[in-house]
Every structure is written in structure tokens, then in C-alpha cells.
CSV table of C-alpha atoms and ligand atoms in Angstrom, one decimal:
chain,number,residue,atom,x,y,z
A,3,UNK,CA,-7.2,-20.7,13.6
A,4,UNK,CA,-7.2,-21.4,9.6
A,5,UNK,CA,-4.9,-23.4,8.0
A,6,UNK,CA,-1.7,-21.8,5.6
A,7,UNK,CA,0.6,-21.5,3.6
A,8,UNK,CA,3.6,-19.4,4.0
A,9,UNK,CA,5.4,-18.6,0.6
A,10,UNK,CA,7.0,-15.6,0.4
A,11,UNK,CA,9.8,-15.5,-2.8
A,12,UNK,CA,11.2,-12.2,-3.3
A,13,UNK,CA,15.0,-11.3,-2.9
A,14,UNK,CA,15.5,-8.7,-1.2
A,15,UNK,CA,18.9,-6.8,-0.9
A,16,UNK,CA,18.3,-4.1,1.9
A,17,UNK,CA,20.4,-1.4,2.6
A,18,UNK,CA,23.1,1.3,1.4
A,19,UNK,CA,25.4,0.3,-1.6
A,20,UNK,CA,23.6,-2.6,-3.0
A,21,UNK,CA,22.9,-1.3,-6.3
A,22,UNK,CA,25.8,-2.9,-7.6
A,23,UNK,CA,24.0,-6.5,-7.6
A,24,UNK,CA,21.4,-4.9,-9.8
A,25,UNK,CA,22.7,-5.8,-13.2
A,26,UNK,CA,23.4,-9.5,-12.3
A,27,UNK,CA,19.7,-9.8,-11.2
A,28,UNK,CA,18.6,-8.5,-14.1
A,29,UNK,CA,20.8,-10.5,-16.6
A,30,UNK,CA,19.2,-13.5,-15.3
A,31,UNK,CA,16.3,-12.7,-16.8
A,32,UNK,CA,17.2,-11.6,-20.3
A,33,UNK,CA,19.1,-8.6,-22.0
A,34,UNK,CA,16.1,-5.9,-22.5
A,35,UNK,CA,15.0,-4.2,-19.9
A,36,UNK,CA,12.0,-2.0,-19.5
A,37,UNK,CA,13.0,0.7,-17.0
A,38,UNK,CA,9.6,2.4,-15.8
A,39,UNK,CA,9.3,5.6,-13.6
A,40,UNK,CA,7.2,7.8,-12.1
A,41,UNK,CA,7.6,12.1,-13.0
A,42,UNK,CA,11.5,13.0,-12.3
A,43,UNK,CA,12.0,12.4,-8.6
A,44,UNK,CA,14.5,9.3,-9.4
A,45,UNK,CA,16.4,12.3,-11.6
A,46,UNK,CA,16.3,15.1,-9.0
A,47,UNK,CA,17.7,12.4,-6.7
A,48,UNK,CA,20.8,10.9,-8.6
A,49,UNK,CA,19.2,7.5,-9.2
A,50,UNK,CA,18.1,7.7,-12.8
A,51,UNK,CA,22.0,8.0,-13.5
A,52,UNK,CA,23.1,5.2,-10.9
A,53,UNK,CA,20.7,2.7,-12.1
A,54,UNK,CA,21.6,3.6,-15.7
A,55,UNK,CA,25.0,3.2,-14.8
A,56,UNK,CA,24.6,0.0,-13.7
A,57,UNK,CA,22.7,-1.4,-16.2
A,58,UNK,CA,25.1,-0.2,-19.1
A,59,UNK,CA,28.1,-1.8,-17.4
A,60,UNK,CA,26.0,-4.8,-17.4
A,61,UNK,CA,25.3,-4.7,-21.2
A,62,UNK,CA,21.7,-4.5,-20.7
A,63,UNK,CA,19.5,-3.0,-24.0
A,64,UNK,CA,17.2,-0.5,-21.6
A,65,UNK,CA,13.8,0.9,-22.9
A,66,UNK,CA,12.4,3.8,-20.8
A,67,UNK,CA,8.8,4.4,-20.2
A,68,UNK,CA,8.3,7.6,-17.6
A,69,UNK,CA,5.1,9.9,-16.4
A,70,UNK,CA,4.1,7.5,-14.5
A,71,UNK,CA,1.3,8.8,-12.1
A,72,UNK,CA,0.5,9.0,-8.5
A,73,UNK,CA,-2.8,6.5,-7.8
A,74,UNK,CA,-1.2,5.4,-11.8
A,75,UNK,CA,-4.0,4.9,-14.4
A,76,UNK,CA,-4.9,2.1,-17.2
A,77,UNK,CA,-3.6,4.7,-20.1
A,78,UNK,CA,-0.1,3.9,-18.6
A,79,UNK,CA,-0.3,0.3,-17.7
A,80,UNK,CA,-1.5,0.2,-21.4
A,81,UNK,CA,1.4,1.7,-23.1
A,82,UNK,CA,4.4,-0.2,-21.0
A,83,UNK,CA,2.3,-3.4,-22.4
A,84,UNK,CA,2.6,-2.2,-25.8
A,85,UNK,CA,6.5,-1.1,-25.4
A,86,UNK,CA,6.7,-4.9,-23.7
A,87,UNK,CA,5.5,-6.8,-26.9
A,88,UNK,CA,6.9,-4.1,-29.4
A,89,UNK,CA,10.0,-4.3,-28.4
A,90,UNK,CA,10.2,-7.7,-26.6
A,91,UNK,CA,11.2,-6.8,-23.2
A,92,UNK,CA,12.7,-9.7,-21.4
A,93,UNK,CA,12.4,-8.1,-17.6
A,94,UNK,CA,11.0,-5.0,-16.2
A,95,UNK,CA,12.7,-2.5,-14.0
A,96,UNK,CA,10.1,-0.6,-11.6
A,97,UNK,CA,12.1,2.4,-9.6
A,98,UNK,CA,10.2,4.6,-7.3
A,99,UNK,CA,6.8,4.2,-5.3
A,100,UNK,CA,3.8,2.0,-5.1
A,101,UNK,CA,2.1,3.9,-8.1
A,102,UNK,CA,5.2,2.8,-10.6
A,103,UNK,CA,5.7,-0.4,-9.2
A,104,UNK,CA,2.0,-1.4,-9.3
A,105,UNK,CA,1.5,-0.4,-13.0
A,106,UNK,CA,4.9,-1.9,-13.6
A,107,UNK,CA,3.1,-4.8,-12.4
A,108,UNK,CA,0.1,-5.3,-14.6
A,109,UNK,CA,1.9,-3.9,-17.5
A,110,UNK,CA,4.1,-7.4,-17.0
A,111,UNK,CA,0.8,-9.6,-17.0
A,112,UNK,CA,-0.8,-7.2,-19.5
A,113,UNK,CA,2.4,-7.7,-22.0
A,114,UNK,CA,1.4,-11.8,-21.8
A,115,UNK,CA,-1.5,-11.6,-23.3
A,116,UNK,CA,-3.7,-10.1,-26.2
A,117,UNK,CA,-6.7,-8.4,-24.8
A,118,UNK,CA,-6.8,-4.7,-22.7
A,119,UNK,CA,-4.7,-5.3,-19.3
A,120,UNK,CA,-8.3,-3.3,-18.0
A,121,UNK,CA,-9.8,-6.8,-18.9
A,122,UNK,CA,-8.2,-7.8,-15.5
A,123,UNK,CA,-9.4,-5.7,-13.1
A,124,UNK,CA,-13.1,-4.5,-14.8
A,125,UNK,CA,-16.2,-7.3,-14.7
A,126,UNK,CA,-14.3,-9.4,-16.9
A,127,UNK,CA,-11.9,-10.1,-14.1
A,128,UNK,CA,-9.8,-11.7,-16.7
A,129,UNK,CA,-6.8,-14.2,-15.2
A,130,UNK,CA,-3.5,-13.7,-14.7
A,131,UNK,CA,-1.9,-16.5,-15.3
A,132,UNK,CA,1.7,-15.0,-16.4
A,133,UNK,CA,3.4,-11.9,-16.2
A,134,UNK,CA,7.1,-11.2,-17.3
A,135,UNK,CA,9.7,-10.9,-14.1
A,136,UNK,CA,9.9,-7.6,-12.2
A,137,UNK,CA,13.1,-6.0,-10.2
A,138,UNK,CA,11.8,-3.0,-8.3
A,139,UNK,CA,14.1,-0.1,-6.6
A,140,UNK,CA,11.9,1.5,-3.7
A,141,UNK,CA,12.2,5.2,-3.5
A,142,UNK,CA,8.8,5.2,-0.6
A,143,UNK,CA,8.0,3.5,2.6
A,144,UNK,CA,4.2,2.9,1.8
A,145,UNK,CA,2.3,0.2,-0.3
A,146,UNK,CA,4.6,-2.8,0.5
A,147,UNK,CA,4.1,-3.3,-3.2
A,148,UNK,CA,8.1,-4.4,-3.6
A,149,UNK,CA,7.4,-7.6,-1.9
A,150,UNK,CA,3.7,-8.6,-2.3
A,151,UNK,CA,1.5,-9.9,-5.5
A,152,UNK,CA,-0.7,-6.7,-5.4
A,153,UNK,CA,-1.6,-3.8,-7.6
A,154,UNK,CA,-4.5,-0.8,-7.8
A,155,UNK,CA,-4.9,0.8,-11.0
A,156,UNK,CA,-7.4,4.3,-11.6
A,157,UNK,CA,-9.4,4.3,-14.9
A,158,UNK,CA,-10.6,8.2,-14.7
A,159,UNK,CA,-12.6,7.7,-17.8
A,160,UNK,CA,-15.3,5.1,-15.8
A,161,UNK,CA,-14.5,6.7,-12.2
A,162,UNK,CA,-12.5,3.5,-10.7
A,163,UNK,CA,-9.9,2.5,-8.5
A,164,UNK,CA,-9.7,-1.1,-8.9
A,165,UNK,CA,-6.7,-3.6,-6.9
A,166,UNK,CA,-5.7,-7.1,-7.7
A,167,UNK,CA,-3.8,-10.0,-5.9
A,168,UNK,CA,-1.9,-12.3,-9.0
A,169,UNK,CA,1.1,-14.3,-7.7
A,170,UNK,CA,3.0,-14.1,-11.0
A,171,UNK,CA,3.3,-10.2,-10.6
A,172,UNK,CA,5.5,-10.9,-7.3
A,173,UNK,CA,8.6,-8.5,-7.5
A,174,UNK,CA,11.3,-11.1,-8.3
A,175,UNK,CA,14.0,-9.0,-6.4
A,176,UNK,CA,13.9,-5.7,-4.6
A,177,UNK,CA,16.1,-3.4,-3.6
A,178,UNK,CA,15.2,-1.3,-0.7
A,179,UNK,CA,17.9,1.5,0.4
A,180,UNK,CA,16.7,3.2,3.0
A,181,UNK,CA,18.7,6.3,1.8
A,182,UNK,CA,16.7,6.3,-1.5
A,183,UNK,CA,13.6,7.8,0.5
A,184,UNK,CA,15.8,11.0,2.7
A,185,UNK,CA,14.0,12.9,0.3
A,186,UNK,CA,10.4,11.6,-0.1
A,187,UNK,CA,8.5,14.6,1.3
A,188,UNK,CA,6.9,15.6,5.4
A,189,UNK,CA,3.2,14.9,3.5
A,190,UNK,CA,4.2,11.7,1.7
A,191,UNK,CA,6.3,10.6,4.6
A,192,UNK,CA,2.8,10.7,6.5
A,193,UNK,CA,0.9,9.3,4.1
A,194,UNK,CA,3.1,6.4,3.6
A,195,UNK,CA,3.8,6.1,6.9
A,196,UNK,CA,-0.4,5.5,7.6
A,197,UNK,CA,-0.5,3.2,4.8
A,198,UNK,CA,2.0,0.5,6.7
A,199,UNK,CA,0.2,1.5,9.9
A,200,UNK,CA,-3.2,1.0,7.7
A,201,UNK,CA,-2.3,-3.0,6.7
A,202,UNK,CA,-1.4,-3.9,9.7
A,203,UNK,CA,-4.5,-2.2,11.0
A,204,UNK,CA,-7.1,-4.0,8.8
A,205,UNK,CA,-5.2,-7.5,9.5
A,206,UNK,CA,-5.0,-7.1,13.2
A,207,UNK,CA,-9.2,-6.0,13.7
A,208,UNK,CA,-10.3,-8.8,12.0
A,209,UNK,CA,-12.7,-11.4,14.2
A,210,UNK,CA,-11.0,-14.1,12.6
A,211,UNK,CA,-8.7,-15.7,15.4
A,212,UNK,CA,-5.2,-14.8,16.3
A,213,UNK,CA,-2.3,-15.9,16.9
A,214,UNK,CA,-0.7,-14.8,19.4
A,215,UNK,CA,2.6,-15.1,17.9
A,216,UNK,CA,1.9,-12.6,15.1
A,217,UNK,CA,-0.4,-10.0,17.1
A,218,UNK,CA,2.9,-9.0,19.2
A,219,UNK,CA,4.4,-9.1,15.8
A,220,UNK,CA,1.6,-6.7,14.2
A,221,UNK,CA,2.1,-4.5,17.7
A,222,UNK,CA,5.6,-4.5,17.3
A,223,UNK,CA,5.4,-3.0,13.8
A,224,UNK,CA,2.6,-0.5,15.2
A,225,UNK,CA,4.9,0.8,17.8
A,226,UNK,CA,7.7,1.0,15.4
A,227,UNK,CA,5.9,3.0,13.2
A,228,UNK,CA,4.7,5.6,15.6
A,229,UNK,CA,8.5,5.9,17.2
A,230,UNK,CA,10.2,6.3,13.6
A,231,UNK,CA,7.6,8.0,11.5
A,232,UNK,CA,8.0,11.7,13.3
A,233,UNK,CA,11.9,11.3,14.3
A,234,UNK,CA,11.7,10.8,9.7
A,235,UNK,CA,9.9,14.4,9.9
A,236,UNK,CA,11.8,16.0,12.2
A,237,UNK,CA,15.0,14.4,10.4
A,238,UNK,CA,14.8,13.3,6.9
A,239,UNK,CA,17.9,11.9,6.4
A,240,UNK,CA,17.9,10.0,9.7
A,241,UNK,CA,19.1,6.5,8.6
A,242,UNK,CA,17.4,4.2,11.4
A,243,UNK,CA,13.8,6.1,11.3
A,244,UNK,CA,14.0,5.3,7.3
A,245,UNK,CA,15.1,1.6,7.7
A,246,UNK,CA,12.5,1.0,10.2
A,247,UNK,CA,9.9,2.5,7.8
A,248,UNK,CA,10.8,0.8,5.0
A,249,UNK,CA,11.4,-2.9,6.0
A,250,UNK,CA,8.2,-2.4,8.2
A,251,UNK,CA,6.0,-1.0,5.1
A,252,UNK,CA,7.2,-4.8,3.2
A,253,UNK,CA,6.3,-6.6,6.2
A,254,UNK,CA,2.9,-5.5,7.0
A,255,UNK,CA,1.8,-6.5,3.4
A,256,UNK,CA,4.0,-9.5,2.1
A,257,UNK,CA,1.5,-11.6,3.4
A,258,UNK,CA,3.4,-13.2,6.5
A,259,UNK,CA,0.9,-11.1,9.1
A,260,UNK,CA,-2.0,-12.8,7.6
A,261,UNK,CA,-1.4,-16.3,9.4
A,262,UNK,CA,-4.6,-17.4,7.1
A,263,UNK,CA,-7.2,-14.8,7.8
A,264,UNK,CA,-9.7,-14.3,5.3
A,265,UNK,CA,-11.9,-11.8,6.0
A,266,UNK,CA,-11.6,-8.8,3.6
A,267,UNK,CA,-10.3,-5.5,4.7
A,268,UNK,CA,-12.5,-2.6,5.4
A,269,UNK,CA,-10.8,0.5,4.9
A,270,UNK,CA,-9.0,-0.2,2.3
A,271,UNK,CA,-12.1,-0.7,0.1
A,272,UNK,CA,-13.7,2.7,1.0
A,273,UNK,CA,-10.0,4.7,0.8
A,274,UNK,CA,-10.1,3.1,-3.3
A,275,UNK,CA,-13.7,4.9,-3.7
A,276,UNK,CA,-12.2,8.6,-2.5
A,277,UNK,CA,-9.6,8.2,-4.4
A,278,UNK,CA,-10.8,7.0,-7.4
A,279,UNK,CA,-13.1,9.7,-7.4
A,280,UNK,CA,-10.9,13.0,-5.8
A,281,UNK,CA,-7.5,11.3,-6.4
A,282,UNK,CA,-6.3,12.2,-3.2
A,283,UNK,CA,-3.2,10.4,-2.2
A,284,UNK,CA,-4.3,7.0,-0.7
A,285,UNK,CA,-2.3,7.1,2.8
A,286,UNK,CA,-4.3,10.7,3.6
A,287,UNK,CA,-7.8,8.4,3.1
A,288,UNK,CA,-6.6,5.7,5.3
A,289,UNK,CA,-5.7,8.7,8.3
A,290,UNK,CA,-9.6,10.0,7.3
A,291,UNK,CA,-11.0,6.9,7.1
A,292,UNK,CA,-9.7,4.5,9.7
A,293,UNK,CA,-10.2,6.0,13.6
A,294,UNK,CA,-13.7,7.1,12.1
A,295,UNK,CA,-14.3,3.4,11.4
A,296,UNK,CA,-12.7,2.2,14.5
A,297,UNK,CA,-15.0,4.1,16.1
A,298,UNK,CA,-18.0,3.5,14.5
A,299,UNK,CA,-17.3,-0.7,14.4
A,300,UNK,CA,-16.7,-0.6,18.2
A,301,UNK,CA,-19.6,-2.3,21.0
A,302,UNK,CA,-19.2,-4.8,23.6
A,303,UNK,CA,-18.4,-8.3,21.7
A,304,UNK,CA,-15.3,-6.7,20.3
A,305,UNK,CA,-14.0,-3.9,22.8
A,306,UNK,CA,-11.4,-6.7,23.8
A,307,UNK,CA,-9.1,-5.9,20.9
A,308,UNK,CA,-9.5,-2.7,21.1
A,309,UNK,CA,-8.4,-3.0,24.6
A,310,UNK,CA,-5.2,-4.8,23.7
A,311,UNK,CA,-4.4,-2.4,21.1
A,312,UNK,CA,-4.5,1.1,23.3
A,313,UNK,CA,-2.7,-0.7,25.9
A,314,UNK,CA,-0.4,-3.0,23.4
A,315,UNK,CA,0.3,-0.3,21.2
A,316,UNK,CA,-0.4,3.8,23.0
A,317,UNK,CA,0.6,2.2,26.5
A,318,UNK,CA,-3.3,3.0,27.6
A,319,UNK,CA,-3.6,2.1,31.2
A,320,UNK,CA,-5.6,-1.2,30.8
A,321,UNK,CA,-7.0,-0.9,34.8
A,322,UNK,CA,-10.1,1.5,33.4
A,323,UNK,CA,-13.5,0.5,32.3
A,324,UNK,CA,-12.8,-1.9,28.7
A,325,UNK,CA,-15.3,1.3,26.7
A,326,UNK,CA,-12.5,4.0,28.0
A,327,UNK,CA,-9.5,2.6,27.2
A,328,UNK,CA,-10.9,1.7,23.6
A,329,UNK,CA,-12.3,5.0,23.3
A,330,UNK,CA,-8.6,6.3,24.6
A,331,UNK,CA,-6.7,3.8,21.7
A,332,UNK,CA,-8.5,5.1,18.7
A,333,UNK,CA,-8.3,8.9,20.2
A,334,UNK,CA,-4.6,8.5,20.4
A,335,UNK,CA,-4.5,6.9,17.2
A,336,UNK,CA,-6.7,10.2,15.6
A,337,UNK,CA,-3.4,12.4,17.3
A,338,UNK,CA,-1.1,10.3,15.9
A,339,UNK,CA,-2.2,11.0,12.1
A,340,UNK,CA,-3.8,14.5,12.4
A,341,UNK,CA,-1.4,16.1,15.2
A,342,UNK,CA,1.6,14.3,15.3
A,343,UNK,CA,2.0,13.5,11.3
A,344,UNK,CA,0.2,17.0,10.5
A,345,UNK,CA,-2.9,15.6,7.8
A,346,UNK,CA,-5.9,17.0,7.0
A,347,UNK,CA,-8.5,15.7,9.7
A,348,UNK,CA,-11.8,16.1,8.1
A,349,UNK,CA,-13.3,15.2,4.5
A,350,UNK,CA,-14.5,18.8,4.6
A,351,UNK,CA,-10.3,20.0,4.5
A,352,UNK,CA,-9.5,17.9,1.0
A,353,UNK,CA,-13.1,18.8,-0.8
A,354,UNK,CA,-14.8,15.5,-0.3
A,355,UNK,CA,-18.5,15.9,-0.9
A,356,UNK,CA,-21.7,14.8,0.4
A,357,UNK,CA,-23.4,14.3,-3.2
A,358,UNK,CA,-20.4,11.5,-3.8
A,359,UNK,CA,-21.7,9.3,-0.7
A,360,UNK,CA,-23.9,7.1,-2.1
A,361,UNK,CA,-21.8,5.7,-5.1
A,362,UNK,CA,-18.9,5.6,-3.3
A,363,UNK,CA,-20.4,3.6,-0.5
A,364,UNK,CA,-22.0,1.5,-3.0
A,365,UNK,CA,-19.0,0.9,-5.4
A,366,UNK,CA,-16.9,-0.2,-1.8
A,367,UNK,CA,-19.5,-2.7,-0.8
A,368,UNK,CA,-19.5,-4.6,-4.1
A,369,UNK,CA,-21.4,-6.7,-6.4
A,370,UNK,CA,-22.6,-8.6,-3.2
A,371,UNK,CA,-23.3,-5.5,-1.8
A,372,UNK,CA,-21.7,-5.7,2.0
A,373,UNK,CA,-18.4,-5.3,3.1
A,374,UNK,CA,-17.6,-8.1,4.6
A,375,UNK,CA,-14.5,-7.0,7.3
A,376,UNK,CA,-14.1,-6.5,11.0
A,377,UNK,CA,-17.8,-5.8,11.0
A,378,UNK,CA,-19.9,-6.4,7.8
A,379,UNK,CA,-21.0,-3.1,6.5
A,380,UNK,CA,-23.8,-2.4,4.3
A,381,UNK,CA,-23.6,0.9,2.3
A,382,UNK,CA,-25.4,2.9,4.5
A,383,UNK,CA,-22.8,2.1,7.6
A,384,UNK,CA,-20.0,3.0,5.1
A,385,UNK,CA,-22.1,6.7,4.7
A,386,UNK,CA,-22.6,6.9,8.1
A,387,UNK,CA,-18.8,6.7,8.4
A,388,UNK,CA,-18.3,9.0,6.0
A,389,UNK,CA,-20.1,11.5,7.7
A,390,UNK,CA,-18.2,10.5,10.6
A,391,UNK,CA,-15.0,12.1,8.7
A,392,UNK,CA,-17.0,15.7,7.9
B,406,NZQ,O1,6.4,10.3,-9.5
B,406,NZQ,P1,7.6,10.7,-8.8
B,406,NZQ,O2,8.3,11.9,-9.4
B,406,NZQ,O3,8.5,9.6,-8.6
B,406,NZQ,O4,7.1,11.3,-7.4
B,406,NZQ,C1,6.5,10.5,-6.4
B,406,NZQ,C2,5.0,10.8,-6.3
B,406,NZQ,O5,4.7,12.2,-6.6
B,406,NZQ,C3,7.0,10.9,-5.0
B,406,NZQ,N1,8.2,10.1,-4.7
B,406,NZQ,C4,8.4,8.8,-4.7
B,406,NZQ,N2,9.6,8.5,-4.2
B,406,NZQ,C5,10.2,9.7,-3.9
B,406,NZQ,C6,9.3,10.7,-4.2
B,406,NZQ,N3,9.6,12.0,-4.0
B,406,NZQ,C7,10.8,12.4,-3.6
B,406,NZQ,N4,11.7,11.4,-3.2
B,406,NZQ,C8,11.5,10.1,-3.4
B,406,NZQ,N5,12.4,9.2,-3.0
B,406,NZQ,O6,5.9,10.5,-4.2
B,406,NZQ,C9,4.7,10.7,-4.8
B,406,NZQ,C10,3.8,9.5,-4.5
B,406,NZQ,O7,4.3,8.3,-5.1
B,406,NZQ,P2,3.4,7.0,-5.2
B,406,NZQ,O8,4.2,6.0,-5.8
B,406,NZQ,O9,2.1,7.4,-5.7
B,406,NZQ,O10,3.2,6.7,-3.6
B,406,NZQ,P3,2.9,5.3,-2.9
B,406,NZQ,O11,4.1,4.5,-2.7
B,406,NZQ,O12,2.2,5.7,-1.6
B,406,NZQ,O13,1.9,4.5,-3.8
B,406,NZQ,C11,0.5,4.8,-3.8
B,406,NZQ,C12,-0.2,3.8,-4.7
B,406,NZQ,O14,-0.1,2.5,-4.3
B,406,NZQ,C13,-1.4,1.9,-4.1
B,406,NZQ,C14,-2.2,3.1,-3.7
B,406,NZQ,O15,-3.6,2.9,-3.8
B,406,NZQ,C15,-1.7,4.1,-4.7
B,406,NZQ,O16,-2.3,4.0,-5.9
B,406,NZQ,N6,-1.4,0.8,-3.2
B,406,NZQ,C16,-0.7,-0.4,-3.5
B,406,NZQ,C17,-0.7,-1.5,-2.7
B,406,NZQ,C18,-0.1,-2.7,-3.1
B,406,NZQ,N7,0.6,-2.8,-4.3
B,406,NZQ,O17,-0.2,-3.7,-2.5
B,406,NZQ,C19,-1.4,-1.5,-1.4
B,406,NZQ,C20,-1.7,-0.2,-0.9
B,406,NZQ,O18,-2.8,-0.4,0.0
B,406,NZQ,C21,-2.2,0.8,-1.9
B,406,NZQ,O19,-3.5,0.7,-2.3
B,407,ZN,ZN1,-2.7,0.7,1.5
């Protein structure tokens, strides 16, 4: 296995009541604070006021920027960068899902510098060498974007959906209260809920090698997410099924699963493509995308780990031929998103169309022009699996 380095340094205060430590956090970094938000739900749920609350006892100086979208775009990102250098924000304040906390992100890098923060995710791949510190409040189990160095940012004006690793836009400190998300919706619930399912996924099939230590880790997380996802259906405000869902959506992505693998992911690229085009909510393409790729990626050299998943993972009896129970892993894995979490099973349902194929196939394989993951894909395997999802 490949050498590493573990490094993982964001606070985390987990759990009911721990709001209170928010304005100390905060004042270590400065007195003006850039609170950014997504389009009201932190209102309709109380927070707005708590987290206001807070940071006025503190004696903060808080800026608002709000609107911030779902799959968030560059206008945004733009405009908290402005607000950052006009009015010389010292820390920024991210409160809701991944879509605010991942613009919150490059609008901290973007306020460090002088060019367009689109310079760092279009050709120019510009660096991010700074960024100004970011607290985040989680209000949905998904992205794992309050604990990793991640962001993906939609420019609908050239038709992309672009993510980027930086390690100065860690979150310094997050606060994850499991109680914050009793009333993130059944369909977001889902999606967010095959997001965490989704990293774990694209870490675990990977023909790097394991160790064993953290595949009964990544099985562990797997399992927990298929108990808890539908008891946080059937029960919203069920305070275990939450907690599980929300420390397991930081784990799978904060980089401690990796163990050193390198290979890229695979569904994750195509997923950017449907959404950058349709917008559709990124956890709904993973559930499309990822039993269709399983599937398609499967033959003899690696039927092995899909062995160890059905069995590890769905309890497959492992006695039958190695093809069945593979076959019998990714079919319970299809239940799980479509029947059990109640998505959309087929590209058809959400208006995904033929005629987008080819550029979106082409736009996930790169400049290089093969995705190199579990399997290497060319574009045409990624179309094939698209029409796999019809
Ligand atoms: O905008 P508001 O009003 O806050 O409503 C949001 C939004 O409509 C709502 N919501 C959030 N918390 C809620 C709530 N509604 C009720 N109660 C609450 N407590 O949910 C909707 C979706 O929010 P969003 O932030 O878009 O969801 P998510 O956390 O799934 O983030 C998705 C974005 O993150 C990216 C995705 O591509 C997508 O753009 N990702 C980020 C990653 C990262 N940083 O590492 C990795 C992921 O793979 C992913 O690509
Ligand atoms: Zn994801």
C-alpha cells in the first residue's frame, strides 16, 4: 500500500447545545464576520436568530450575504469576495449545506487575491495558496464539506460544474448538531444520504490496495448508513439516525478513508456533468449513476470486492458462485436508493437527454481524455453507462 500522511485539523464541536462556543471561535479570528447562507431554511428553522444571538453577545461586526444556491454558482462566490475585501472581513461564517459552505469556501481564497475566484477552477487552474479562516454550522448530512479541503462551483453561463481540493479552505471549526437537520427534507435526506454512501463508495472500489483496517471501517459506515438513513425518513426528528448521518457524512470525505489511494473517483466526475448541465441535485446523480457503473465495471479480475461488499455490507450469502453474489450486492444496493430511499431510478424520470451524452461524457473524462478510476473509462464507456441509467 502507498505511503501517507494523516492531517486532519478541523475542530469539531458535535452535538446539541454547542452553539454557545461559537462566538469564542470566531473571536479568535478577528471582529468581522461574514455570515453566508443559503435561501431562508436557517430562518424557517430558528438558527438565523441563534447564531445572530451569539455572535452579538460576542461583539462581533456581522456582514450578511444570503441566496445562496443549491449546486452554488461563480456569481455568488464572486460577490462574498467582493463583500470580503470591501469590507475587510476577518473570518467567514458558512451555516447550512454543502452548496453554502463550498462557495463560502472559494469566496475565502477568492477574497486573497485580485483576479476572478473562476480563475481557480477554469483552464487557468490558478493556486490557492491562502484563503481567510472559515467556521461552518451544518444544517445537512451530505457533502462532508464541514471537515474536508473541497469545493464544486456551477458557472451556468459556460455549462460547468467544476470541484477543487485547496488545504487553506479547510473549515477551521465546525459545528455539527445533529438536531439542526430534523428538518432537512424525505428527498434531500436521500440525496444526502447517497452522497456519504457515494465517497465511501468511489474510495472503497478502487484497485489500489487496502487496508484492511479501513475497509471494515468504509463497511462499517456503509452499513450505518443503510440502518439510519430510512429510520431518518420514517422519523425526522430521530436523534441517533441524524447523528449517525452526520458524523458518518464528515468521515467518509475528511480524507482519513483514503489510507493513500490515488486513483481518481469515477462517479463523481460524471454526477458534476448532469448536474452542471440539468442542475439536478448531486446526491439523486450519484443513486442514477453508481449501481449502473458498478455494474457495467464488474468482470472476473475484480468480482472479489464486489464479493466482499454484498456480503460485508447487504449480508449476501457469500457460498454462491463470486458473479451471483456480485450481481446480488449492486441489486440490493439499486433497492436501497430507488425503493427503500424512494429516487427517481432512471435518467428518463429527471429529463436527462440523449443529445447531452457526448459532451457530458467528454467534459467527465478530461483534458487527458480517460477517466482514470476503478476501471479507466474512455468517453464512450461513460455513454454506455449513461444509457445504462435510461
Ligand atoms: O438554501 P437553503 O434554504 O438553506 O435550503 C437548502 C437547499 O435547498 C436545503 N437545506 C439545507 N439544510 C436544511 C435545508 N432544508 C431544511 N432544513 C435544513 N436543515 O437543502 C437544499 C440543498 O442544500 P445543499 O447545500 O445544496 O445540499 P448539499 O449539502 O447536498 O450540497 C450539495 C453541493 O455540494 C457539492 C455538490 O456537488 C453540490 O453542489 N459537493 C461538495 C463536496 C465537498 N465539498 O467536498 C463533495 C460532494 O461530492 C459534492 O460534490
Ligand atoms: Zn458527493
Amino acid at each position: 500500500m502507498n505511503s501517507f500522511v494523516y492531517d486532519i485539523p478541523v475542530k469539531v464541536y458535535f452535538g446539541e447545545n454547542q452553539l454557545g462556543h461559537l462566538g469564542e471561535e470566531l473571536s479568535k479570528f478577528g471582529k468581522r464576520v461574514l455570515l453566508t447562507y443559503g435561501g431562508g431554511s436557517i430562518k424557517r428553522i430558528g438558527l438565523y436568530d441563534k447564531v445572530m444571538a451569539e455572535l452579538t453577545k460576542a461583539g462581533l461586526e456581522v456582514f450578511e450575504l444570503s441566496g445562496i444556491e443549491p449546486n452554488p454558482r461563480i456569481e455568488s462566490v464572486r460577490k462574498g469576495a467582493e463583500m470580503c475585501k470591501e469590507h475587510n472581513i476577518d473570518v467567514l461564517l458558512a451555516v447550512g449545506g454543502g452548496s453554502t459552505i463550498d462557495a463560502t469556501k472559494f469566496m475565502a481564497a477568492g477574497a486573497c487575491v485580485d483576479h476572478d475566484p473562476w480563475d481557480f477552477l477554469n483552464e487557468k487552474w490558478a493556486p490557492i495558496e491562502k484563503a481567510l479562516p472559515i467556521v461552518s454550522i451544518l444544517t445537512l448530512s451530505a457533502t462532508g464539506s464541514e471537515m474536508d479541503m473541497g469545493g464544486v462551483i456551477s458557472n451556468l453561463d459556460t455549462r460547468d460544474k467544476i470541484g477543487r481540493l485547496a488545504r487553506p479552505m479547510l473549515p477551521r471549526v465546525s459545528f455539527l448538531d445533529p438536531t439542526l437537520t430534523y428538518s432537512v427534507s424525505p428527498y434531500q435526506t436521500a440525496c444526502g444520504s447517497v452522497d456519504i454512501f457515494s465517497h465511501i463508495i468511489e474510495v472503497y472500489f478502487n484497485m489500489e490496495p487496502d487496508l484492511y483496517m479501513l475497509d471494515c471501517f468504509m463497511e462499517g459506515m456503509m452499513k450505518t448508513i443503510v440502518k439510519f438513513a430510512p429510520v431518518a425518513l420514517r422519523e425526522p426528528e430521530n436523534y441517533e439516525a441524524r447523528a449517525n448521518l452526520m458524523w458518518t457524512s464528515s468521515w467518509a470525505i475528511n480524507g482519513f478513508i483514503n489510507g493513500g489511494k490515488r486513483k481518481a473517483w469515477s462517479c463523481h466526475p460524471m454526477e458534476h456533468e448532469l448536474s452542471a448541465i440539468y442542475d439536478i441535485t448531486h446526491g439523486l446523480g450519484l443513486a442514477l449513476l453508481t449501481p449502473r457503473w458498478m455494474e457495467y465495471c464488474l468482470d472476473e479480475s475484480n468480482v472479489s470486492k464486489y464479493v466482499q461488499f454484498a456480503v460485508n455490507v447487504f449480508g449476501v450469502d457469500g457460498s454462491q458462485e463470486p458473479m451471483v453474489v456480485a450481481r446480488e450486492g449492486i441489486r440490493l444496493l439499486a433497492k436501497f436508493f430507488f425503493d427503500t430511499l424512494g429516487l427517481p431510478r432512471t435518467f428518463t424520470e429527471v429529463g436527462i437527454k440523449r443529445e447531452d451524452y457526448a459532451v457530458m461524457a467528454r467534459k467527465a473524462c478530461g483534458a487527458e481524455g480517460i477517466l482514470r478510476g476503478f476501471k479507466d473509462l474512455t468517453p464512450a464507456d461513460v455513454e454506455k453507462i449513461f444509457e445504462m441509467c435510461e
